[in-house]
């Protein structure tokens, strides 16, 4: 099952939900304000997208709110930050088993959709 991690207010997250809905593909939406990614899920997604930095929204409002914009955290520290505060994640995170994408990634979503239709 395809999972979309994001927030209801995020335009890119809504675009991902619409993308799959338009193709008749059922997805599980996970609101990161209520439930973030577990350490295991985070590690799995990070492996799929090229590391924790790809998941960290360095330009996001939450980073500025927390005063982290001048911080150059290590991968391990990023993992801790992203587990404790999922609003630091770039969204949407679209996950299909071991494969994942972060941010608007329609080409990847298309591949996920085609795989889902094949069953």
PDB file of C-alpha atoms in Angstrom:
ATOM      1  CA  UNK A   1       0.000   0.000   0.000  1.00  0.00           C
ATOM      2  CA  UNK A   2       1.242   3.452  -0.895  1.00  0.00           C
ATOM      3  CA  UNK A   3       1.625   5.787   2.071  1.00  0.00           C
ATOM      4  CA  UNK A   4       1.693   9.569   1.929  1.00  0.00           C
ATOM      5  CA  UNK A   5       3.243  11.343   4.904  1.00  0.00           C
ATOM      6  CA  UNK A   6       2.509  15.055   5.114  1.00  0.00           C
ATOM      7  CA  UNK A   7       0.177  17.686   6.483  1.00  0.00           C
ATOM      8  CA  UNK A   8      -3.319  18.550   5.361  1.00  0.00           C
ATOM      9  CA  UNK A   9      -2.229  22.181   4.859  1.00  0.00           C
ATOM     10  CA  UNK A  10       0.677  21.303   2.524  1.00  0.00           C
ATOM     11  CA  UNK A  11      -0.110  22.002  -1.156  1.00  0.00           C
ATOM     12  CA  UNK A  12       2.391  19.414  -2.397  1.00  0.00           C
ATOM     13  CA  UNK A  13       0.900  16.775  -0.072  1.00  0.00           C
ATOM     14  CA  UNK A  14      -2.594  17.522  -1.366  1.00  0.00           C
ATOM     15  CA  UNK A  15      -1.237  17.292  -4.930  1.00  0.00           C
ATOM     16  CA  UNK A  16       0.157  13.820  -4.164  1.00  0.00           C
ATOM     17  CA  UNK A  17      -3.179  12.697  -2.704  1.00  0.00           C
ATOM     18  CA  UNK A  18      -5.005  14.047  -5.761  1.00  0.00           C
ATOM     19  CA  UNK A  19      -2.489  12.378  -8.124  1.00  0.00           C
ATOM     20  CA  UNK A  20      -3.239   8.915  -6.740  1.00  0.00           C
ATOM     21  CA  UNK A  21      -6.983   9.544  -6.276  1.00  0.00           C
ATOM     22  CA  UNK A  22      -7.256  10.611  -9.946  1.00  0.00           C
ATOM     23  CA  UNK A  23      -5.774   7.238 -10.903  1.00  0.00           C
ATOM     24  CA  UNK A  24      -8.074   5.282  -8.601  1.00  0.00           C
ATOM     25  CA  UNK A  25      -5.250   4.166  -6.335  1.00  0.00           C
ATOM     26  CA  UNK A  26      -6.008   3.823  -2.640  1.00  0.00           C
ATOM     27  CA  UNK A  27      -3.372   5.352  -0.372  1.00  0.00           C
ATOM     28  CA  UNK A  28      -2.863   5.619   3.366  1.00  0.00           C
ATOM     29  CA  UNK A  29      -2.451   9.246   4.450  1.00  0.00           C
ATOM     30  CA  UNK A  30      -0.402   9.849   7.587  1.00  0.00           C
ATOM     31  CA  UNK A  31      -0.767  13.323   9.103  1.00  0.00           C
ATOM     32  CA  UNK A  32       2.711  14.038  10.493  1.00  0.00           C
ATOM     33  CA  UNK A  33       1.310  16.593  12.948  1.00  0.00           C
ATOM     34  CA  UNK A  34      -0.363  13.661  14.729  1.00  0.00           C
ATOM     35  CA  UNK A  35       1.971  10.768  13.988  1.00  0.00           C
ATOM     36  CA  UNK A  36       5.482  11.115  12.632  1.00  0.00           C
ATOM     37  CA  UNK A  37       7.664   8.397  11.204  1.00  0.00           C
ATOM     38  CA  UNK A  38       9.138   5.830  13.570  1.00  0.00           C
ATOM     39  CA  UNK A  39      12.946   5.524  13.689  1.00  0.00           C
ATOM     40  CA  UNK A  40      12.721   2.430  11.468  1.00  0.00           C
ATOM     41  CA  UNK A  41      10.410   4.068   8.925  1.00  0.00           C
ATOM     42  CA  UNK A  42      12.600   7.162   8.870  1.00  0.00           C
ATOM     43  CA  UNK A  43      15.759   5.094   8.285  1.00  0.00           C
ATOM     44  CA  UNK A  44      14.059   3.112   5.505  1.00  0.00           C
ATOM     45  CA  UNK A  45      12.812   6.257   3.740  1.00  0.00           C
ATOM     46  CA  UNK A  46      16.195   7.980   4.166  1.00  0.00           C
ATOM     47  CA  UNK A  47      17.918   5.000   2.478  1.00  0.00           C
ATOM     48  CA  UNK A  48      15.459   5.235  -0.412  1.00  0.00           C
ATOM     49  CA  UNK A  49      15.875   8.985  -0.983  1.00  0.00           C
ATOM     50  CA  UNK A  50      19.611   9.412  -0.399  1.00  0.00           C
ATOM     51  CA  UNK A  51      19.939  10.195   3.290  1.00  0.00           C
ATOM     52  CA  UNK A  52      18.457  12.266   6.091  1.00  0.00           C
ATOM     53  CA  UNK A  53      19.408  15.590   4.439  1.00  0.00           C
ATOM     54  CA  UNK A  54      16.954  14.864   1.614  1.00  0.00           C
ATOM     55  CA  UNK A  55      14.183  14.592   4.229  1.00  0.00           C
ATOM     56  CA  UNK A  56      15.126  17.720   6.201  1.00  0.00           C
ATOM     57  CA  UNK A  57      13.240  20.857   5.139  1.00  0.00           C
ATOM     58  CA  UNK A  58      16.124  23.273   5.731  1.00  0.00           C
ATOM     59  CA  UNK A  59      14.146  26.132   4.148  1.00  0.00           C
ATOM     60  CA  UNK A  60      10.911  25.459   6.040  1.00  0.00           C
ATOM     61  CA  UNK A  61       9.175  27.736   8.522  1.00  0.00           C
ATOM     62  CA  UNK A  62       9.575  25.160  11.311  1.00  0.00           C
ATOM     63  CA  UNK A  63      13.381  25.243  10.969  1.00  0.00           C
ATOM     64  CA  UNK A  64      13.319  29.038  11.405  1.00  0.00           C
ATOM     65  CA  UNK A  65      10.845  28.822  14.328  1.00  0.00           C
ATOM     66  CA  UNK A  66      13.219  26.504  16.131  1.00  0.00           C
ATOM     67  CA  UNK A  67      16.301  28.572  15.241  1.00  0.00           C
ATOM     68  CA  UNK A  68      17.915  25.677  13.361  1.00  0.00           C
ATOM     69  CA  UNK A  69      18.617  27.494  10.074  1.00  0.00           C
ATOM     70  CA  UNK A  70      22.298  28.051  10.912  1.00  0.00           C
ATOM     71  CA  UNK A  71      22.783  24.557  12.261  1.00  0.00           C
ATOM     72  CA  UNK A  72      24.629  22.017  10.141  1.00  0.00           C
ATOM     73  CA  UNK A  73      23.447  18.863  11.932  1.00  0.00           C
ATOM     74  CA  UNK A  74      25.060  15.482  11.312  1.00  0.00           C
ATOM     75  CA  UNK A  75      23.005  12.662   9.781  1.00  0.00           C
ATOM     76  CA  UNK A  76      22.579  11.143  13.262  1.00  0.00           C
ATOM     77  CA  UNK A  77      21.422  14.456  14.759  1.00  0.00           C
ATOM     78  CA  UNK A  78      19.071  14.997  11.812  1.00  0.00           C
ATOM     79  CA  UNK A  79      17.534  11.581  12.468  1.00  0.00           C
ATOM     80  CA  UNK A  80      16.905  12.578  16.106  1.00  0.00           C
ATOM     81  CA  UNK A  81      15.411  15.940  15.096  1.00  0.00           C
ATOM     82  CA  UNK A  82      13.117  14.397  12.480  1.00  0.00           C
ATOM     83  CA  UNK A  83      11.804  11.757  14.894  1.00  0.00           C
ATOM     84  CA  UNK A  84      11.190  14.266  17.696  1.00  0.00           C
ATOM     85  CA  UNK A  85       9.708  16.964  15.406  1.00  0.00           C
ATOM     86  CA  UNK A  86       8.134  15.566  12.204  1.00  0.00           C
ATOM     87  CA  UNK A  87       7.241  19.103  11.074  1.00  0.00           C
ATOM     88  CA  UNK A  88      10.922  19.440  10.080  1.00  0.00           C
ATOM     89  CA  UNK A  89      10.317  16.896   7.295  1.00  0.00           C
ATOM     90  CA  UNK A  90      10.069  17.896   3.636  1.00  0.00           C
ATOM     91  CA  UNK A  91       6.668  16.781   2.443  1.00  0.00           C
ATOM     92  CA  UNK A  92       5.083  14.899   0.963  1.00  0.00           C
ATOM     93  CA  UNK A  93       6.934  11.690   1.586  1.00  0.00           C
ATOM     94  CA  UNK A  94       5.388   9.062  -0.662  1.00  0.00           C
ATOM     95  CA  UNK A  95       6.366   5.517   0.251  1.00  0.00           C
ATOM     96  CA  UNK A  96       5.748   2.296  -1.602  1.00  0.00           C
ATOM     97  CA  UNK A  97       7.372  -0.490   0.398  1.00  0.00           C
ATOM     98  CA  UNK A  98      11.148   0.014   0.271  1.00  0.00           C
ATOM     99  CA  UNK A  99      10.853   2.760  -2.382  1.00  0.00           C
ATOM    100  CA  UNK A 100      10.114   6.373  -1.510  1.00  0.00           C
ATOM    101  CA  UNK A 101      10.159   9.923  -2.790  1.00  0.00           C
ATOM    102  CA  UNK A 102      10.230  13.261  -1.021  1.00  0.00           C
ATOM    103  CA  UNK A 103       8.707  16.516  -2.188  1.00  0.00           C
ATOM    104  CA  UNK A 104       6.810  16.938  -5.450  1.00  0.00           C
ATOM    105  CA  UNK A 105       7.993  13.984  -7.581  1.00  0.00           C
ATOM    106  CA  UNK A 106       5.351  13.178 -10.166  1.00  0.00           C
ATOM    107  CA  UNK A 107       7.637  10.948 -12.274  1.00  0.00           C
ATOM    108  CA  UNK A 108       8.291   8.725  -9.257  1.00  0.00           C
ATOM    109  CA  UNK A 109       4.622   8.773  -8.244  1.00  0.00           C
ATOM    110  CA  UNK A 110       3.769   7.599 -11.751  1.00  0.00           C
ATOM    111  CA  UNK A 111       6.086   4.593 -11.340  1.00  0.00           C
ATOM    112  CA  UNK A 112       4.492   3.815  -7.960  1.00  0.00           C
ATOM    113  CA  UNK A 113       1.005   4.108  -9.503  1.00  0.00           C
ATOM    114  CA  UNK A 114       1.879   1.783 -12.385  1.00  0.00           C
ATOM    115  CA  UNK A 115       3.326  -0.787  -9.966  1.00  0.00           C
ATOM    116  CA  UNK A 116       0.190  -0.532  -7.775  1.00  0.00           C
ATOM    117  CA  UNK A 117      -2.079  -1.126 -10.770  1.00  0.00           C
ATOM    118  CA  UNK A 118      -0.084  -4.216 -11.767  1.00  0.00           C
ATOM    119  CA  UNK A 119      -0.705  -5.455  -8.259  1.00  0.00           C
TER     120      UNK A 119
END
